[in-house]
Amino acid sequence: MSASFRFSTSVSPLQSHEFPRMPSLLKPRIHLPVLKPMTIALSRVVLPESLKVAASELPKTVVEPAAFREAEGLEVDSVTEAELKENGFRSTRRTKIVCTIGPRTCDFEAIEALAVGGMNVARVNMCHGTQEWHRDVIRRVRRLNEEKGFAVAVMMDTEGSEIHMDDLNGAESAKAEDGEIWTFTVRAFDPSSRPERTITVNYDGFAEDVKVGDELLVDGGMVRFVVSEKIGPDVICHCTDPGLLLPRANLTFWRNGSLVQERNAMLPTISSKDWLDIDFGIAEGVDFIAVSFVRTAEVIKTLKSYIRARSPKSQISVIAKIESIESLNNLEEIIQASDGAMVARGDLGAQIPLEQVPSVQQEVVQLCRELNKPVIVASQLLESMIEYPIPTRAEVADVSEAVRQQADALMLSSESAMGQYPDKALAVLRSVSLRIERWRREEKHYDTTDLPVVSSSLPASISEEICNTASKMANKLEADAIFVYTKTGHISSLLSRNRPSCPIFAFTPMTSIRRCLNLQWGLIPFRLDFSDDMESNLNRTFSLLRAKGMIKSGDLIIVVSDILQSVQAIKVP
């Protein structure tokens, strides 16, 4: 049988408004011989001429700038290159890792160590530090990418308008012991005149709203106090659950077993400080802005329109943090309006019963995948590693479950920002992710989730169906990798959504898109200039990858692009 084979589809006049179903490729009878050097054999799903559209008409998730950065070869970091050389395609980690940068990890060498250890996205938290401090961090990440070939993206997290503590006079933490008396106040102090065990709260109405007998929870319950007395602007509390107090930790209070919500009913989701920080993020060209305490989709829409107005060519993606009861009540609308979501379990666990957090996490992860939005599982993944060099067994099980749910990314917060062992915490996430992913492949747990259609136009439907078909082919044929050539990133995200068993090599001519793709499950982004001639692109890609020792003759590759509406099965010559 010829190495080139073709499936054709046709649409009757009565069905012309619908996208035709691709023929089943689950049991193809095909023979894929090793090809002669630099000869491309294609197995292709070809669409009728009436359905073909130009690549420029395909849906875009980002705005394409006027010019691409010029480069002669293939941009890939040395860590990915070495891993593929030594262990092959199947060894690559599919679950991405976000690391919060803080005092422990803010210098260039520490950031490089995190990137070498597996960090895909560097997060800067605007709750802490100054804009100047964060600017230095962002520019160190950019310098690392330029000098070492990494594609580490930058995520800026807004502070939000919720009640939180001050910065503890610059201390990394403070320990609250059982039975100790602490004062929470709206008064501000000079560092030298602050009374012992006194914390300033950012909400002026705090002393008025709280009542004697209320429970005050720090960081979702990591430390717990009971209000025993009110004296003017001061709220006197005694500690009932001891623990570590971290700078600018979130505060919630409960009365008679219920969360008190009236306190923030009038607070805006995006504060005046947040808008200044957003302007800063736009100016610095961050890749993602994560919005804290999102309550409605309207907030996300407003922010996205603001970004477009301030920077029309900007490719900044907006991530909605799901961490309040209001966000759960409007979950689907919020995720639909966003470019991705974060399950912020710490603050979420302070607003809903703890036993509900796991099911809510699974619901958000599944909904994001159905809507083709990347999702991050965050907060307290390895909390004990702030102080200790190894995690608890329960923490490892928690991380394993997030990987098993196939979340796009896991996030380290205080563990990497101020913990004693940031590199070890990162190594735990990496090793657990690799082990659970390998177990799924060994047991042939191919994803069979019936995903709903997300496309709203004919060109988008074509892209979606092609990616669904390519993923099924890759699983059935046990392909070594999927290659995708994309100028917009959209078709890469559709492939990632299908969670194929093999890695996805995403080739894009744009550095900014390469960084953004680094948040999505299973994608290994490369920067590569390519033309509209797919045969030439494949020849060049094979040549470059073989020169680096990253592929070998006989590897089976499934090829997809937003240039040709086709699926190609190719053995590397």
Short mmCIF file of C-alpha atoms in Angstrom, two decimals, residues 269-535:
data_model
loop_
_atom_site.label_atom_id
_atom_site.label_comp_id
_atom_site.label_asym_id
_atom_site.label_seq_id
_atom_site.Cartn_x
_atom_site.Cartn_y
_atom_site.Cartn_z
CA THR A 269 -12.80 43.52 42.45
CA ILE A 270 -10.04 45.64 40.91
CA SER A 271 -8.85 48.33 43.32
CA SER A 272 -7.16 51.62 42.46
CA LYS A 273 -3.82 50.02 43.35
CA ASP A 274 -4.63 47.08 41.07
CA TRP A 275 -5.21 49.42 38.12
CA LEU A 276 -1.79 51.01 38.70
CA ASP A 277 -0.25 47.54 38.85
CA ILE A 278 -2.08 46.53 35.66
CA ASP A 279 -0.63 49.58 33.88
CA PHE A 280 2.77 48.46 35.15
CA GLY A 281 2.21 44.92 33.85
CA ILE A 282 1.16 46.18 30.42
CA ALA A 283 4.24 48.41 30.23
CA GLU A 284 6.53 45.52 31.21
CA GLY A 285 4.89 43.15 28.72
CA VAL A 286 3.85 40.41 31.14
CA ASP A 287 2.26 37.36 29.52
CA PHE A 288 -0.58 36.78 32.00
CA ILE A 289 -2.50 38.92 34.48
CA ALA A 290 -4.25 36.91 37.20
CA VAL A 291 -7.21 38.78 38.71
CA SER A 292 -7.94 38.12 42.38
CA PHE A 293 -11.41 37.53 43.84
CA VAL A 294 -13.31 37.67 40.55
CA ARG A 295 -17.05 37.77 41.20
CA THR A 296 -18.55 38.27 37.73
CA ALA A 297 -17.58 37.89 34.08
CA GLU A 298 -18.08 41.63 33.60
CA VAL A 299 -14.87 42.37 35.51
CA ILE A 300 -12.87 40.17 33.12
CA LYS A 301 -14.48 41.76 30.06
CA THR A 302 -13.74 45.25 31.39
CA LEU A 303 -10.09 44.41 32.01
CA LYS A 304 -9.62 42.81 28.59
CA SER A 305 -11.11 45.83 26.84
CA TYR A 306 -8.86 48.09 28.92
CA ILE A 307 -5.76 46.12 27.90
CA ARG A 308 -6.79 46.32 24.23
CA ALA A 309 -7.28 50.08 24.51
CA ARG A 310 -3.97 50.68 26.28
CA SER A 311 -1.93 48.30 24.13
CA PRO A 312 -3.71 47.23 20.91
CA LYS A 313 -0.96 44.76 19.94
CA SER A 314 -0.72 43.28 23.41
CA GLN A 315 -1.02 39.51 23.77
CA ILE A 316 -1.63 39.52 27.53
CA SER A 317 -3.97 36.75 28.68
CA VAL A 318 -6.31 37.30 31.63
CA ILE A 319 -6.56 34.54 34.24
CA ALA A 320 -9.56 34.49 36.60
CA LYS A 321 -8.78 33.37 40.15
CA ILE A 322 -11.60 31.22 41.50
CA GLU A 323 -11.48 31.87 45.24
CA SER A 324 -14.87 33.10 46.46
CA ILE A 325 -18.49 32.00 46.73
CA GLU A 326 -19.48 34.62 44.16
CA SER A 327 -17.03 33.20 41.62
CA LEU A 328 -18.55 29.73 42.06
CA ASN A 329 -22.05 31.13 41.54
CA ASN A 330 -20.95 32.60 38.18
CA LEU A 331 -18.33 30.01 37.31
CA GLU A 332 -19.11 29.17 33.68
CA GLU A 333 -19.62 32.80 32.64
CA ILE A 334 -16.35 33.83 34.31
CA ILE A 335 -14.31 31.05 32.69
CA GLN A 336 -15.91 31.68 29.31
CA ALA A 337 -14.90 35.35 29.47
CA SER A 338 -11.36 34.60 30.69
CA ASP A 339 -8.29 33.22 28.94
CA GLY A 340 -7.77 30.72 31.76
CA ALA A 341 -8.52 30.08 35.43
CA MET A 342 -6.73 29.43 38.70
CA VAL A 343 -8.22 27.33 41.50
CA ALA A 344 -6.93 29.37 44.46
CA ARG A 345 -7.75 26.79 47.11
CA GLY A 346 -6.39 28.71 50.10
CA ASP A 347 -8.83 31.62 49.98
CA LEU A 348 -11.54 29.40 48.52
CA GLY A 349 -11.23 27.08 51.52
CA ALA A 350 -11.90 30.05 53.80
CA GLN A 351 -15.25 30.71 52.13
CA ILE A 352 -16.68 27.23 51.61
CA PRO A 353 -16.55 24.12 53.82
CA LEU A 354 -13.17 22.42 53.50
CA GLU A 355 -14.72 19.12 52.48
CA GLN A 356 -16.13 20.80 49.36
CA VAL A 357 -12.78 22.07 48.06
CA PRO A 358 -11.71 18.81 46.30
CA SER A 359 -14.98 18.48 44.37
CA VAL A 360 -14.92 22.17 43.42
CA GLN A 361 -11.34 21.77 42.18
CA GLN A 362 -12.35 18.85 39.97
CA GLU A 363 -15.37 20.77 38.67
CA VAL A 364 -13.27 23.80 37.71
CA VAL A 365 -10.57 21.68 36.07
CA GLN A 366 -13.14 19.79 33.99
CA LEU A 367 -15.08 22.91 33.01
CA CYS A 368 -11.92 24.71 31.91
CA ARG A 369 -10.98 21.81 29.71
CA GLU A 370 -14.45 21.65 28.18
CA LEU A 371 -14.26 25.38 27.38
CA ASN A 372 -10.65 25.09 26.12
CA LYS A 373 -9.13 27.29 28.83
CA PRO A 374 -5.90 26.43 30.68
CA VAL A 375 -6.36 25.85 34.42
CA ILE A 376 -3.89 26.16 37.30
CA VAL A 377 -4.28 24.35 40.63
CA ALA A 378 -2.77 26.56 43.32
CA SER A 379 -2.34 27.14 47.06
CA GLN A 380 -0.81 24.95 49.75
CA LEU A 381 0.30 22.15 47.45
CA LEU A 382 3.49 21.64 49.47
CA GLU A 383 2.91 24.00 52.39
CA SER A 384 5.07 22.01 54.81
CA MET A 385 8.09 22.53 52.55
CA ILE A 386 8.20 26.18 53.55
CA GLU A 387 9.98 24.87 56.65
CA TYR A 388 10.88 21.23 55.94
CA PRO A 389 12.95 19.58 53.17
CA ILE A 390 10.43 16.84 52.36
CA PRO A 391 6.64 16.99 51.89
CA THR A 392 4.02 15.11 53.84
CA ARG A 393 2.52 12.00 52.24
CA ALA A 394 -0.84 13.75 52.15
CA GLU A 395 0.68 16.61 50.12
CA VAL A 396 2.14 14.15 47.62
CA ALA A 397 -1.29 12.52 47.29
CA ASP A 398 -2.86 15.96 46.75
CA VAL A 399 -0.39 16.80 43.98
CA SER A 400 -0.96 13.37 42.41
CA GLU A 401 -4.71 13.96 42.28
CA ALA A 402 -4.28 17.30 40.50
CA VAL A 403 -2.02 15.60 37.93
CA ARG A 404 -4.49 12.74 37.58
CA GLN A 405 -7.25 15.29 36.90
CA GLN A 406 -4.97 16.58 34.10
CA ALA A 407 -4.88 20.20 35.20
CA ASP A 408 -2.69 22.27 32.90
CA ALA A 409 -0.43 23.54 35.65
CA LEU A 410 0.45 23.34 39.34
CA MET A 411 1.60 26.39 41.29
CA LEU A 412 4.07 26.94 44.11
CA SER A 413 3.35 30.01 46.24
CA SER A 414 5.20 30.58 49.51
CA GLU A 415 7.10 27.33 48.92
CA SER A 416 9.17 29.00 46.19
CA ALA A 417 8.80 32.66 47.20
CA MET A 418 10.06 32.48 50.78
CA GLY A 419 10.39 28.82 51.71
CA GLN A 420 13.61 27.25 52.92
CA TYR A 421 13.71 24.69 50.09
CA PRO A 422 12.34 26.16 46.82
CA ASP A 423 14.41 23.89 44.55
CA LYS A 424 13.36 20.77 46.46
CA ALA A 425 9.68 21.78 46.35
CA LEU A 426 9.95 22.24 42.58
CA ALA A 427 11.67 18.85 42.27
CA VAL A 428 8.78 17.20 44.13
CA LEU A 429 6.19 18.67 41.75
CA ARG A 430 8.26 17.62 38.76
CA SER A 431 8.91 14.05 39.93
CA VAL A 432 5.33 13.40 41.07
CA SER A 433 3.96 14.77 37.79
CA LEU A 434 6.29 12.59 35.73
CA ARG A 435 5.47 9.47 37.74
CA ILE A 436 1.68 9.85 37.56
CA GLU A 437 1.81 10.71 33.85
CA ARG A 438 4.02 7.69 33.13
CA TRP A 439 1.64 5.46 35.09
CA ARG A 440 -1.29 6.66 32.96
CA ARG A 441 0.62 5.85 29.78
CA GLU A 442 1.81 2.46 31.02
CA GLU A 443 -1.74 1.52 31.95
CA LYS A 444 -2.92 2.94 28.60
CA HIS A 445 -5.35 5.31 30.29
CA TYR A 446 -6.01 7.17 27.06
CA ASP A 447 -8.32 10.08 27.59
CA THR A 448 -11.78 9.31 26.25
CA THR A 449 -13.59 12.36 27.62
CA ASP A 450 -16.42 13.39 25.33
CA LEU A 451 -15.61 17.07 24.93
CA PRO A 452 -18.36 19.46 23.82
CA VAL A 453 -17.94 21.58 20.70
CA VAL A 454 -16.49 24.99 21.58
CA SER A 455 -16.33 26.52 18.11
CA SER A 456 -18.88 29.09 17.02
CA SER A 457 -17.89 29.49 13.35
CA LEU A 458 -17.10 27.23 10.41
CA PRO A 459 -13.34 27.97 10.32
CA ALA A 460 -13.11 27.31 14.06
CA SER A 461 -15.09 24.07 13.68
CA ILE A 462 -12.65 22.89 11.02
CA SER A 463 -9.68 23.51 13.33
CA GLU A 464 -11.40 21.78 16.22
CA GLU A 465 -12.33 18.67 14.23
CA ILE A 466 -8.83 18.39 12.77
CA CYS A 467 -7.29 18.50 16.26
CA ASN A 468 -9.74 15.92 17.60
CA THR A 469 -8.84 13.61 14.71
CA ALA A 470 -5.09 14.17 15.11
CA SER A 471 -5.22 13.30 18.81
CA LYS A 472 -7.16 10.08 18.15
CA MET A 473 -4.68 9.11 15.44
CA ALA A 474 -1.74 9.77 17.76
CA ASN A 475 -3.21 7.54 20.48
CA LYS A 476 -4.27 4.73 18.17
CA LEU A 477 -1.04 4.64 16.17
CA GLU A 478 1.08 5.20 19.31
CA ALA A 479 2.80 8.12 17.63
CA ASP A 480 5.99 9.47 19.16
CA ALA A 481 4.89 13.11 18.96
CA ILE A 482 2.50 15.59 17.39
CA PHE A 483 4.04 18.50 15.49
CA VAL A 484 1.89 21.62 15.18
CA TYR A 485 2.83 24.72 13.18
CA THR A 486 0.92 27.75 14.42
CA LYS A 487 1.08 31.51 14.07
CA THR A 488 -1.69 32.20 16.59
CA GLY A 489 -1.47 29.44 19.20
CA HIS A 490 -5.15 28.51 18.82
CA ILE A 491 -4.71 25.15 17.13
CA SER A 492 -2.07 24.18 19.73
CA SER A 493 -4.55 24.77 22.54
CA LEU A 494 -7.14 22.59 20.78
CA LEU A 495 -4.61 19.75 20.61
CA SER A 496 -3.69 20.22 24.27
CA ARG A 497 -7.38 20.09 25.20
CA ASN A 498 -7.56 16.52 23.86
CA ARG A 499 -4.75 15.37 26.21
CA PRO A 500 -3.09 12.98 23.71
CA SER A 501 -0.70 10.36 25.08
CA CYS A 502 2.32 11.78 23.23
CA PRO A 503 3.94 15.21 23.62
CA ILE A 504 2.98 18.11 21.34
CA PHE A 505 5.81 20.05 19.68
CA ALA A 506 4.40 23.52 19.00
CA PHE A 507 6.38 25.52 16.42
CA THR A 508 5.64 29.24 16.23
CA PRO A 509 7.52 32.17 14.70
CA MET A 510 6.58 34.46 17.60
CA THR A 511 8.51 34.56 20.87
CA SER A 512 5.52 35.90 22.83
CA ILE A 513 3.26 33.05 21.69
CA ARG A 514 5.97 30.54 22.53
CA ARG A 515 5.94 31.82 26.11
CA CYS A 516 2.14 31.76 26.39
CA LEU A 517 2.00 28.17 25.13
CA ASN A 518 4.29 27.18 28.01
CA LEU A 519 1.30 27.24 30.39
CA GLN A 520 -0.70 24.61 28.51
CA TRP A 521 -0.68 20.89 29.17
CA GLY A 522 1.57 18.75 26.98
CA LEU A 523 2.94 21.55 24.78
CA ILE A 524 6.68 21.87 24.18
CA PRO A 525 7.01 25.27 22.47
CA PHE A 526 9.74 26.05 19.93
CA ARG A 527 10.39 29.30 18.10
CA LEU A 528 10.81 28.62 14.40
CA ASP A 529 10.24 30.70 11.30
CA PHE A 530 8.27 28.78 8.70
CA SER A 531 6.61 29.35 5.34
CA ASP A 532 3.30 28.31 3.77
CA ASP A 533 5.08 25.36 2.11
CA MET A 534 4.52 22.50 4.57
CA GLU A 535 6.85 20.08 2.81
#
